[in-house]
Coordinates of C-alpha atoms and ligand atoms in Angstrom, one line a residue:
M11 CA 113.7 108.2 57.1
C12 CA 115.5 110.9 55.5
G13 CA 117.2 114.1 56.6
I14 CA 116.5 117.8 55.4
V15 CA 118.4 120.9 56.1
G16 CA 117.9 124.4 54.7
Y17 CA 119.2 128.1 55.6
I18 CA 117.9 131.5 54.6
G19 CA 120.0 134.6 56.0
S20 CA 123.2 136.6 55.5
K21 CA 125.6 133.7 55.9
E22 CA 127.0 131.3 53.2
A23 CA 124.2 128.8 53.0
Y24 CA 126.6 125.9 51.4
P25 CA 128.7 125.0 54.6
I26 CA 125.8 125.2 56.8
V27 CA 123.6 122.9 54.7
L28 CA 126.5 120.6 54.1
N29 CA 127.6 120.3 57.6
G30 CA 123.8 119.9 58.6
L31 CA 123.4 117.0 56.1
R32 CA 126.5 115.3 57.7
R33 CA 124.8 115.6 61.3
L34 CA 121.9 114.1 59.7
E35 CA 123.3 111.1 57.9
Y36 CA 122.2 108.7 60.8
R37 CA 118.7 109.2 59.2
G38 CA 119.7 108.0 55.9
Y39 CA 122.8 107.9 53.4
D40 CA 122.1 106.3 50.3
S41 CA 122.0 109.7 48.3
A42 CA 122.4 113.4 48.9
G43 CA 121.9 116.8 47.4
I44 CA 121.9 120.5 47.8
A45 CA 120.3 123.3 45.8
L46 CA 121.8 127.1 46.4
F47 CA 120.2 130.1 44.7
D48 CA 123.0 133.0 44.2
G49 CA 120.6 135.6 43.2
A50 CA 120.9 135.1 39.7
Q51 CA 120.8 131.3 39.0
L52 CA 120.0 127.8 40.7
H53 CA 123.1 125.8 41.6
L54 CA 121.8 122.1 41.9
C55 CA 124.3 119.1 42.8
K56 CA 123.0 115.7 43.8
T57 CA 124.6 112.4 43.9
K58 CA 124.0 108.5 45.0
G59 CA 126.2 107.8 47.8
K60 CA 127.0 109.7 51.2
V61 CA 127.3 113.5 51.9
N62 CA 131.1 113.2 51.3
A63 CA 130.4 112.2 47.7
L64 CA 128.1 115.2 47.2
A65 CA 130.9 117.6 48.7
E66 CA 133.4 116.3 46.2
K67 CA 131.0 116.5 43.4
F68 CA 129.9 120.0 44.2
A69 CA 133.6 121.1 44.9
A70 CA 134.4 119.8 41.3
Q71 CA 131.6 122.0 39.7
G72 CA 132.2 124.9 41.8
V73 CA 130.2 126.2 44.9
P74 CA 128.6 129.7 44.5
Q75 CA 128.2 132.3 47.0
A76 CA 124.6 131.9 48.0
Q77 CA 122.5 133.0 51.1
I78 CA 119.6 130.5 50.5
G79 CA 119.8 126.8 50.1
I80 CA 118.1 123.4 50.9
G81 CA 119.7 120.0 51.1
H82 CA 118.7 116.3 51.8
T83 CA 120.1 113.0 52.6
R84 CA 118.2 110.1 51.4
W85 CA 116.7 106.9 52.9
A86 CA 115.1 105.6 49.8
T87 CA 111.4 104.6 49.8
H88 CA 110.3 105.3 46.1
G89 CA 112.9 105.0 43.5
V90 CA 116.3 103.2 43.8
P91 CA 119.3 105.3 45.1
N92 CA 120.7 107.1 42.1
D93 CA 121.4 110.6 41.1
V94 CA 118.3 111.3 39.4
N95 CA 116.1 110.1 42.3
S96 CA 118.2 112.1 44.7
H97 CA 116.8 115.3 46.3
P98 CA 116.4 118.2 45.8
H99 CA 113.8 118.1 43.1
T100 CA 112.8 120.9 40.9
S101 CA 109.4 121.6 39.2
N102 CA 108.8 121.4 35.5
S103 CA 109.2 125.4 35.2
G104 CA 112.5 124.9 37.2
A105 CA 111.2 127.6 39.6
L106 CA 110.4 125.6 42.6
I107 CA 112.9 123.4 44.5
L108 CA 111.9 121.0 47.0
V109 CA 113.4 118.5 49.6
H110 CA 111.0 116.0 51.4
N111 CA 111.3 113.3 54.1
G112 CA 108.4 111.1 54.2
I113 CA 106.1 109.0 51.9
I114 CA 103.4 110.5 49.6
E115 CA 101.0 107.3 49.6
N116 CA 98.8 108.7 46.8
Y117 CA 101.7 110.0 44.6
A118 CA 100.7 107.6 41.8
A119 CA 97.1 109.0 41.3
L120 CA 98.6 112.6 41.6
K121 CA 101.3 111.9 39.1
T122 CA 98.7 110.6 36.5
V123 CA 96.6 113.8 36.9
L124 CA 99.8 115.9 36.3
Q125 CA 101.0 113.8 33.3
Q126 CA 97.5 114.5 31.7
R127 CA 98.0 118.2 32.5
G128 CA 101.4 117.9 30.4
Y129 CA 103.8 117.6 33.3
V130 CA 106.9 115.5 32.6
F131 CA 108.6 113.2 35.3
H132 CA 112.4 112.4 35.4
S133 CA 112.5 110.6 38.4
D134 CA 110.7 107.6 40.2
T135 CA 110.0 109.4 43.5
D136 CA 106.9 110.7 45.1
T137 CA 108.8 113.9 46.0
E138 CA 109.0 115.0 42.2
V139 CA 105.1 114.5 42.1
L140 CA 104.9 116.9 45.0
V141 CA 106.9 119.8 43.9
N142 CA 105.0 119.6 40.5
L143 CA 101.5 119.6 42.2
I144 CA 102.6 122.6 44.3
E145 CA 103.7 124.3 40.9
E146 CA 100.4 123.4 39.3
V147 CA 98.3 124.5 42.1
K148 CA 100.3 128.0 42.3
K149 CA 99.7 128.4 38.6
T150 CA 96.1 127.6 38.3
N151 CA 95.1 129.5 41.5
N152 CA 97.7 132.3 40.8
V153 CA 98.6 132.3 44.4
K154 CA 101.9 132.8 46.3
L155 CA 104.1 129.9 47.4
G156 CA 102.9 129.6 50.9
K157 CA 99.3 129.5 49.8
A158 CA 100.2 126.9 47.0
V159 CA 101.7 124.7 49.5
Q160 CA 98.7 124.8 51.8
L161 CA 96.4 124.0 49.1
A162 CA 98.4 121.3 47.4
L163 CA 98.7 119.6 50.8
K164 CA 95.0 119.3 51.1
E165 CA 95.4 116.9 48.2
V166 CA 98.1 114.7 49.5
E167 CA 97.9 111.5 51.8
G168 CA 100.9 110.2 53.5
A169 CA 103.7 111.7 55.7
Y170 CA 105.8 114.8 54.8
A171 CA 108.5 117.2 56.0
I172 CA 109.2 119.4 53.2
A173 CA 111.2 122.6 52.6
V174 CA 110.8 124.5 49.3
F175 CA 111.5 127.9 47.8
D176 CA 110.7 129.6 44.5
Q177 CA 113.8 131.1 42.6
S178 CA 111.5 134.2 41.4
K179 CA 111.0 135.0 45.2
P180 CA 114.3 133.9 46.8
N181 CA 113.7 135.9 50.2
E182 CA 111.6 133.0 51.8
I183 CA 111.5 129.3 52.3
V184 CA 108.1 127.7 53.0
V185 CA 108.1 124.4 55.3
A186 CA 105.5 121.9 56.3
K187 CA 104.9 118.9 58.7
L188 CA 102.9 115.8 59.0
G189 CA 104.3 112.5 60.4
S190 CA 107.8 113.5 60.0
P191 CA 109.9 115.9 62.1
L192 CA 110.8 119.4 61.3
A193 CA 112.5 121.9 63.5
I194 CA 113.0 125.5 62.7
G195 CA 116.1 127.3 64.1
V196 CA 115.4 131.0 64.6
G197 CA 118.3 133.5 64.3
T198 CA 118.9 137.1 64.1
D199 CA 117.3 137.6 60.6
E200 CA 118.1 134.3 59.5
F201 CA 116.3 130.8 59.7
F202 CA 117.4 127.2 59.7
I203 CA 115.3 124.1 58.9
A204 CA 116.3 120.6 59.6
S205 CA 114.8 117.2 60.6
D206 CA 116.3 117.8 64.1
A207 CA 118.0 120.6 65.8
T208 CA 121.7 119.1 65.2
P209 CA 122.3 121.0 62.0
F210 CA 121.7 124.5 63.7
I211 CA 122.3 124.0 67.4
E212 CA 125.7 125.9 67.2
F213 CA 124.1 129.0 65.5
T214 CA 120.9 129.2 67.6
N215 CA 119.2 127.3 70.5
Q216 CA 116.0 129.1 69.6
A217 CA 113.8 126.5 68.0
I218 CA 110.2 126.1 66.7
Y219 CA 109.1 122.4 66.5
L220 CA 106.2 122.2 64.0
E221 CA 103.5 120.0 64.8
D222 CA 101.5 117.8 62.4
H223 CA 99.3 119.6 59.9
E224 CA 101.4 122.9 60.4
M225 CA 103.4 124.9 58.0
A226 CA 105.6 128.0 58.0
V227 CA 106.7 130.8 55.7
L228 CA 110.2 131.9 56.9
R229 CA 110.9 135.2 55.1
L230 CA 113.7 137.4 55.8
G231 CA 113.0 140.6 57.8
R232 CA 110.0 139.3 59.7
E233 CA 109.1 136.7 62.2
A234 CA 108.4 132.9 61.1
R235 CA 104.6 132.8 60.2
V236 CA 103.1 129.4 61.3
R237 CA 99.7 128.3 60.1
D238 CA 97.6 125.3 61.1
L239 CA 96.5 123.7 57.9
K240 CA 93.5 122.0 59.4
K241 CA 91.8 125.1 61.1
D242 CA 93.4 127.4 58.2
A243 CA 94.5 129.7 61.0
R244 CA 97.7 131.6 61.8
L245 CA 99.3 130.2 65.1
D246 CA 101.7 131.9 67.5
S247 CA 104.3 129.1 67.5
A248 CA 106.1 128.9 70.8
I249 CA 109.9 129.2 70.4
Q250 CA 111.8 126.6 72.5
E251 CA 115.2 127.4 74.1
L252 CA 117.3 124.1 73.4
S253 CA 119.7 122.9 76.0
L254 CA 121.0 119.6 74.3
N255 CA 124.4 119.1 72.7
V256 CA 124.8 117.8 69.2
E257 CA 125.4 114.2 70.2
Q258 CA 122.4 114.1 72.5
I259 CA 120.2 115.4 69.7
E260 CA 121.3 112.8 67.3
K261 CA 120.4 110.2 69.7
G262 CA 117.1 112.2 70.4
G263 CA 118.0 112.8 73.9
Y264 CA 118.8 109.1 74.7
E265 CA 121.9 107.9 76.0
H266 CA 122.5 105.2 73.3
F267 CA 121.3 104.7 69.8
M268 CA 120.1 101.2 70.9
L269 CA 117.7 102.8 73.4
K270 CA 116.5 105.2 70.7
E271 CA 116.0 102.3 68.3
I272 CA 114.1 100.3 71.0
Y273 CA 111.7 103.3 71.7
E274 CA 111.5 104.0 67.9
Q275 CA 109.7 100.6 67.1
P276 CA 106.1 101.8 67.1
R277 CA 107.0 104.6 64.7
A278 CA 109.3 102.0 62.7
I279 CA 106.1 99.6 62.5
L280 CA 103.9 102.4 61.7
D281 CA 106.1 103.5 58.8
T282 CA 106.5 99.7 57.8
F283 CA 102.5 99.4 57.6
R284 CA 102.2 102.9 55.7
G285 CA 100.5 102.4 52.3
R286 CA 100.5 98.5 52.7
L287 CA 98.2 97.6 55.6
L288 CA 94.9 99.0 54.8
P289 CA 92.1 97.4 57.2
E290 CA 89.5 100.0 56.2
E291 CA 89.7 98.7 52.6
G292 CA 90.3 95.0 53.8
I293 CA 93.7 94.7 51.9
I294 CA 97.3 94.5 52.0
K295 CA 99.3 96.2 49.4
L296 CA 102.9 94.5 48.6
S297 CA 104.0 95.1 45.1
G298 CA 106.9 93.0 45.1
L299 CA 104.8 90.1 46.2
E300 CA 101.9 90.9 43.9
N301 CA 104.2 90.7 41.0
H302 CA 105.4 87.2 41.8
M303 CA 102.1 86.1 43.4
S304 CA 101.9 82.8 41.2
R305 CA 105.3 81.7 42.2
F306 CA 104.6 82.0 45.9
L307 CA 101.1 80.3 45.5
N308 CA 102.6 77.4 43.4
A309 CA 105.8 76.9 45.7
E310 CA 106.0 73.4 47.4
R311 CA 107.9 75.2 50.2
I312 CA 109.5 78.4 51.2
L313 CA 113.2 78.5 52.4
I314 CA 114.3 81.4 54.5
V315 CA 118.0 82.2 54.8
A316 CA 119.5 84.9 57.1
C317 CA 121.8 85.2 59.9
G318 CA 121.7 86.3 63.6
T319 CA 118.6 88.4 64.5
S320 CA 117.2 88.1 61.2
W321 CA 117.4 84.2 61.3
H322 CA 115.3 84.5 64.5
A323 CA 112.8 86.8 62.6
G324 CA 112.8 83.9 60.0
L325 CA 111.9 81.3 62.8
V326 CA 108.9 83.5 63.8
A327 CA 107.9 83.6 60.1
E328 CA 108.0 79.8 60.0
Y329 CA 105.3 79.5 62.5
I330 CA 103.2 82.4 60.9
F331 CA 103.4 81.1 57.3
E332 CA 102.7 77.5 58.3
E333 CA 99.7 78.3 60.5
W334 CA 98.1 80.8 58.2
A335 CA 99.2 80.0 54.6
R336 CA 99.9 76.3 55.1
I337 CA 103.0 76.5 52.9
P338 CA 105.9 74.3 54.3
V339 CA 108.8 76.6 55.6
E340 CA 112.4 75.7 56.3
V341 CA 114.6 78.2 57.9
E342 CA 118.4 78.1 57.3
Y343 CA 121.5 79.7 58.5
A344 CA 122.7 81.2 55.4
S345 CA 126.2 80.2 56.4
E346 CA 125.4 76.6 56.6
F347 CA 123.0 76.7 53.6
R348 CA 125.5 78.0 51.3
Y349 CA 128.0 75.2 51.9
R350 CA 125.8 72.0 52.4
N351 CA 125.0 71.6 48.8
P352 CA 121.4 71.9 49.6
I353 CA 118.5 70.4 47.5
I354 CA 116.9 73.4 45.8
N355 CA 114.1 73.0 43.5
K356 CA 113.2 75.6 40.8
N357 CA 109.8 76.0 42.1
D358 CA 111.2 76.9 45.6
V359 CA 110.7 80.3 46.9
V360 CA 113.5 81.7 49.1
I361 CA 113.1 84.6 51.3
A362 CA 116.3 86.4 52.4
I363 CA 116.0 88.4 55.4
S364 CA 118.7 91.1 56.1
Q365 CA 118.8 94.4 58.0
S366 CA 122.0 95.9 56.3
G367 CA 121.5 94.0 52.9
E368 CA 125.2 93.2 52.9
T369 CA 125.8 90.2 55.0
A370 CA 128.1 88.1 52.9
D371 CA 126.8 84.6 54.0
T372 CA 123.1 85.6 53.0
L373 CA 124.3 87.1 49.7
A374 CA 126.0 83.9 48.8
A375 CA 122.9 81.8 49.8
I376 CA 120.9 84.1 47.7
K377 CA 123.1 83.5 44.5
L378 CA 123.2 79.7 45.3
A379 CA 119.3 79.6 45.3
K380 CA 119.2 81.9 42.1
S381 CA 121.7 79.4 40.4
H382 CA 119.1 76.7 40.9
G383 CA 116.3 78.6 39.5
A384 CA 114.5 79.4 42.6
L385 CA 112.8 82.9 43.2
V386 CA 114.5 85.0 45.8
Y387 CA 112.5 87.5 47.7
G388 CA 114.5 90.1 49.8
V389 CA 113.2 91.6 53.2
C390 CA 115.7 94.4 53.6
N391 CA 116.2 97.7 55.6
V392 CA 118.6 99.3 53.2
A393 CA 117.3 100.6 49.7
G394 CA 119.9 99.8 47.2
S395 CA 121.9 97.3 49.2
S396 CA 123.7 94.4 47.7
I397 CA 120.9 92.0 48.7
A398 CA 118.2 94.3 47.8
R399 CA 119.8 94.6 44.1
E400 CA 120.6 90.8 43.8
T401 CA 117.0 89.4 44.9
D402 CA 114.4 89.1 42.1
A403 CA 112.0 91.1 44.2
G404 CA 111.3 92.1 47.7
S405 CA 109.7 94.5 50.4
Y406 CA 111.8 97.0 52.3
T407 CA 111.1 97.3 56.1
H408 CA 110.9 101.1 56.8
A409 CA 112.8 101.0 60.1
G410 CA 115.1 103.6 59.2
P411 CA 118.8 103.3 59.8
E412 CA 119.6 101.0 62.7
I413 CA 122.9 102.6 64.1
G414 CA 123.1 100.1 67.4
V415 CA 124.9 97.1 66.6
A416 CA 122.4 94.9 68.3
S417 CA 119.5 94.8 66.1
T418 CA 116.0 95.9 67.6
K419 CA 113.7 97.8 65.3
A420 CA 114.8 95.8 62.4
F421 CA 113.8 92.5 64.1
T422 CA 110.2 93.8 64.7
T423 CA 109.8 95.3 61.4
Q424 CA 111.0 92.4 59.7
I425 CA 108.5 90.2 61.6
T426 CA 106.0 93.0 60.4
I427 CA 106.7 92.4 56.7
L428 CA 106.6 88.6 56.9
T429 CA 103.3 88.8 58.7
L430 CA 101.9 90.8 56.0
I431 CA 103.5 88.5 53.3
A432 CA 101.9 85.5 55.1
L433 CA 98.6 86.9 55.8
K434 CA 98.4 88.1 51.9
L435 CA 99.3 84.6 50.9
A436 CA 96.8 83.0 53.2
K437 CA 94.1 85.1 51.9
E438 CA 95.1 84.6 48.1
K439 CA 95.1 80.7 48.9
G440 CA 91.9 80.8 50.7
S441 CA 93.5 79.0 53.7
I442 CA 92.0 81.6 56.1
S443 CA 88.5 83.0 55.9
Q444 CA 87.8 86.6 54.8
S445 CA 86.6 87.3 58.4
V446 CA 89.6 85.9 59.9
Y447 CA 91.8 87.7 57.5
Q448 CA 90.1 91.2 58.3
Q449 CA 90.4 90.5 62.1
H450 CA 93.9 90.0 61.7
L451 CA 94.2 93.2 59.7
Y452 CA 92.6 95.2 62.6
E453 CA 94.9 93.4 65.3
L454 CA 97.9 94.1 63.3
Q455 CA 96.9 97.9 63.1
Q456 CA 97.0 97.8 67.3
I457 CA 100.7 96.6 67.4
P458 CA 102.6 100.0 67.5
Q459 CA 100.1 101.0 70.4
L460 CA 100.7 97.7 72.2
I461 CA 104.6 98.1 71.8
E462 CA 104.2 101.6 73.4
E463 CA 102.3 100.0 76.3
A464 CA 105.3 97.2 76.6
L465 CA 107.8 100.1 76.5
A466 CA 106.1 101.7 79.7
S467 CA 107.5 98.7 81.8
D468 CA 111.0 100.1 81.5
A469 CA 111.4 101.1 85.0
T470 CA 110.3 97.7 86.3
I471 CA 112.6 96.2 83.9
K472 CA 115.6 98.4 84.8
K473 CA 115.2 97.2 88.5
I474 CA 115.0 93.5 87.6
A475 CA 118.2 94.1 85.3
S476 CA 120.0 95.3 88.6
E477 CA 119.5 91.7 90.2
M478 CA 120.8 90.0 87.1
V479 CA 123.7 92.1 86.4
M480 CA 126.3 89.7 88.4
A481 CA 125.0 86.5 86.6
Q482 CA 127.6 84.6 84.6
H483 CA 125.0 82.6 82.6
A484 CA 121.4 82.9 81.8
L485 CA 118.6 80.8 80.2
Y486 CA 115.7 82.1 78.1
L487 CA 112.9 79.7 77.5
G488 CA 109.8 80.1 75.2
R489 CA 107.4 77.9 73.3
G490 CA 105.8 78.1 69.9
Y491 CA 105.9 81.6 68.5
N492 CA 107.9 82.7 71.5
F493 CA 110.7 80.2 71.2
P494 CA 112.4 82.3 68.5
V495 CA 111.9 85.3 71.0
A496 CA 113.7 83.3 73.7
L497 CA 116.6 82.7 71.1
E498 CA 116.6 86.6 70.4
G499 CA 116.6 87.6 74.0
A500 CA 119.6 85.3 74.7
L501 CA 121.5 86.9 71.7
K502 CA 120.7 90.5 73.1
L503 CA 122.1 89.7 76.2
K504 CA 125.2 87.9 74.9
E505 CA 126.3 90.5 72.5
I506 CA 125.9 93.5 74.5
S507 CA 126.6 92.5 78.1
Y508 CA 128.9 89.7 77.2
I509 CA 126.9 87.3 79.9
H510 CA 126.6 84.0 78.5
A511 CA 123.1 83.1 77.6
E512 CA 121.2 80.2 75.9
G513 CA 117.6 80.2 74.4
Y514 CA 115.9 76.9 74.4
P515 CA 112.2 75.6 73.8
A516 CA 110.8 75.5 77.3
A517 CA 110.0 71.9 76.8
E518 CA 113.5 71.0 75.8
M519 CA 114.7 71.6 79.5
K520 CA 113.8 68.1 80.6
H521 CA 116.4 66.8 77.9
G522 CA 119.6 68.0 79.5
P523 CA 119.6 71.9 80.1
I524 CA 117.7 71.5 83.4
A525 CA 121.0 70.2 84.8
L526 CA 122.2 73.6 84.8
I527 CA 119.4 75.2 87.0
D528 CA 120.5 76.2 90.5
A529 CA 120.2 79.5 92.6
Q530 CA 122.9 81.2 90.6
M531 CA 121.1 80.6 87.3
P532 CA 118.4 83.3 86.3
V533 CA 116.0 81.9 83.9
V534 CA 113.8 84.2 81.7
V535 CA 110.7 82.5 80.4
V536 CA 108.1 83.8 78.0
A537 CA 104.9 82.8 79.6
V538 CA 102.2 84.8 77.8
N539 CA 98.7 83.6 77.1
S540 CA 99.0 80.9 74.5
N541 CA 97.7 77.4 73.3
H542 CA 100.5 75.9 75.6
Y543 CA 100.4 78.3 78.5
D544 CA 99.8 75.4 81.0
K545 CA 102.8 73.6 79.7
V546 CA 105.0 76.6 80.2
V547 CA 103.6 76.9 83.8
S548 CA 104.6 73.5 84.3
N549 CA 108.1 74.3 82.9
I550 CA 108.3 77.2 85.3
E551 CA 107.3 74.8 88.4
E552 CA 110.2 72.4 87.4
I553 CA 112.8 75.2 87.4
K554 CA 111.3 76.5 90.6
A555 CA 111.7 73.1 92.3
R556 CA 115.3 73.4 91.5
K557 CA 115.8 76.9 93.0
G558 CA 116.1 78.6 89.5
R559 CA 115.5 82.3 89.6
I560 CA 112.6 83.1 87.2
I561 CA 111.9 86.2 85.4
A562 CA 108.6 85.8 83.6
I563 CA 107.2 87.7 80.5
V564 CA 103.4 87.4 81.2
T565 CA 100.2 88.8 79.6
A566 CA 98.9 91.7 81.7
G567 CA 96.7 90.5 84.7
D568 CA 98.4 87.1 84.9
S569 CA 98.1 85.7 88.4
V570 CA 99.2 82.2 87.9
V571 CA 102.8 82.7 87.0
K572 CA 102.9 85.9 89.3
G573 CA 102.7 83.3 92.0
L574 CA 105.6 81.3 90.9
A575 CA 108.1 83.5 89.4
D576 CA 110.6 85.7 91.4
H577 CA 109.8 88.7 88.8
V578 CA 107.1 89.2 86.3
I579 CA 107.1 91.8 83.5
E580 CA 103.6 92.2 82.0
V581 CA 103.0 92.9 78.3
P582 CA 99.7 93.6 76.7
K583 CA 97.4 91.0 75.6
T584 CA 97.8 90.1 71.8
T585 CA 97.0 87.2 69.5
E586 CA 99.5 84.5 69.7
A587 CA 101.1 85.2 66.2
S588 CA 101.6 88.8 67.2
S589 CA 103.1 88.1 70.6
P590 CA 106.6 88.1 69.3
L591 CA 106.2 91.9 68.5
V592 CA 105.5 92.7 72.0
T593 CA 107.4 90.0 74.2
T594 CA 110.6 91.0 72.6
I595 CA 110.3 94.6 73.8
P596 CA 111.2 93.7 77.6
L597 CA 113.9 91.4 76.5
Q598 CA 115.5 94.1 74.5
L599 CA 115.3 96.6 77.5
L600 CA 116.5 94.0 80.1
S601 CA 119.7 93.4 77.9
Y602 CA 120.2 97.0 77.5
H603 CA 120.0 98.0 81.2
I604 CA 122.4 95.0 82.2
A605 CA 124.9 96.1 79.6
V606 CA 124.6 99.8 80.7
M607 CA 125.1 98.8 84.4
L608 CA 128.1 96.6 83.4
G609 CA 129.5 99.7 81.6
R610 CA 129.6 98.1 78.3
N611 CA 129.9 99.9 74.9
V612 CA 126.2 99.3 74.2
D613 CA 126.2 100.6 70.6
Q614 CA 129.5 99.1 69.4
P615 CA 130.0 95.9 71.5
R616 CA 133.3 94.3 71.7
N617 CA 134.3 92.0 68.5
L618 CA 131.2 93.0 66.6
A619 CA 130.3 94.9 63.5
K620 CA 127.0 96.2 62.3
S621 CA 127.4 94.4 59.0
V622 CA 129.2 91.1 58.6
T623 CA 130.3 91.6 55.0
V624 CA 133.0 88.9 55.3
E625 CA 132.6 85.3 55.8
Ligands
AGP706 C1 121.8 91.2 65.8 O1 121.7 92.0 67.1 C2 123.3 91.2 65.2 N1 123.9 92.4 65.2 C3 123.5 90.3 64.2 O2 123.1 89.0 64.6 C4 122.9 90.4 62.9 O3 121.3 90.1 63.1 C5 123.4 89.7 61.8 O4 124.7 90.0 61.5 C6 122.5 89.7 60.4 O5 122.6 91.0 59.9 P1 121.8 91.5 58.8 O6 120.4 91.4 59.3 O7 122.4 92.8 58.5 O8 122.1 90.5 57.6

């Protein structure tokens, strides 16, 4: 997820674009750049690092007077964060300048064709391919920029929000949208462009939000001309009057980043699947894994090292890998692993899971594993992070920046990537049949929609939260794939509401914890359809017999548990292996609402930090 900003009008473009990028840094912050045209020449400045680094670099080279400009703050998908991969990107002739938020899935094929036509590429990005494709189409068809963008996008597969201008006609900016957000701020003979309205809300509250497959030519002296790319027809796009303030818009209108990120999970999983889960072709594409497939296939075991929520994702992966790929998996707290002098064989494969990519214990565990000759594979959410750079290979989750300290969309996108890895390995090993493999591909494709359905229970969950808010302690129980979900649910409650909570395997109650059960103890049980559903029902009956207050997560339509529990929260039916991706949703919302009702600082809970970069 990246942030794009643009301006054309009579004001100075630079401060508008620069401050606009600062407001969009929550969308990505590994590199940034701005291009300005002063009427005579282009001034381009881009750099690895945050927007402040860009401001310093631009100041050093001198900022021109310019009334047209575009800028970008990057969340790397193709090409590591460095100066040359930063946006804006210019075409080979230098005439066209473009910024892009999204992923061009067929960029490699397009790049090959352009190279055959003599185009030279300086970066590893899909965006540089796009700006040169537009140039090639413009040249060969002898059309204006707007038409060239329209024709070029017909050849593009993937997601984009783009802004592009032509130095030879600096009185217009062309924008287009598919899959990534793009807002147009409409002023008096001036236009603003941005990924959301925060960069221009102080200048105008008149906005056009482009829909998918729409583009617009923003030319000074006339109204925005919006076009439907599918129908190839002009649209009278409705101008909306915005009533939000800056902070609300950064949070997408949600009260907290955590709630926004809980609701972003369908999109985050879609973005993580994009270009990788291809059911129609019957394949999973993971280049990092493909480059090391023999090491994985010959591994006698897989070690998973992580901390916190990422460790819980690793526990889910243990069930998936062992059931599907039949490879022994051991999941270790990185902090324990790094100091207990573990046995690490050179044919071991270690998977390191980390949202931030900066967790000190996980980084240390990686270095220890590498020193023993193990292959280390990273599952990270921050491109170019320390862990991403230290591991031998890896796959990024495309969750976008996770601002809330309590991890939510990182957890579900980590499980998503780990599921793809396990499924691809199982197929390569022949430990699952082609038909079972294909069935899993289609089932995974449904997950974003199933999470949307789970989110629809938010109001019910909020009511149940009001009955838990005075609890001093809580127990979370689950079995099989949902035992790690119980641990994760307990962690969510602890870290944002400060209520003590413990997660246990449901069957473990009899071995001690059941002594805790009384009428004051809420017990959250994940009791969805599974191989051991009847056993979980028995566990619920044991708790009920001791007057425990039971909140159960059940498969939609369940009537058995509904007759036993004090409250049920329904989630859509899924396969057992996919169930953590939906059962975790109500537990995230439950902890969120309890914390809000207690007046906690949900996005920045006490004593915590988003990334634990110290031991
Ligand atoms: C999760 O809600 C916590 N914020 C914390 O446990 C976190 O998962 C842990 O610190 C690991 O962080 P990482 O994924 O960035 O390595």
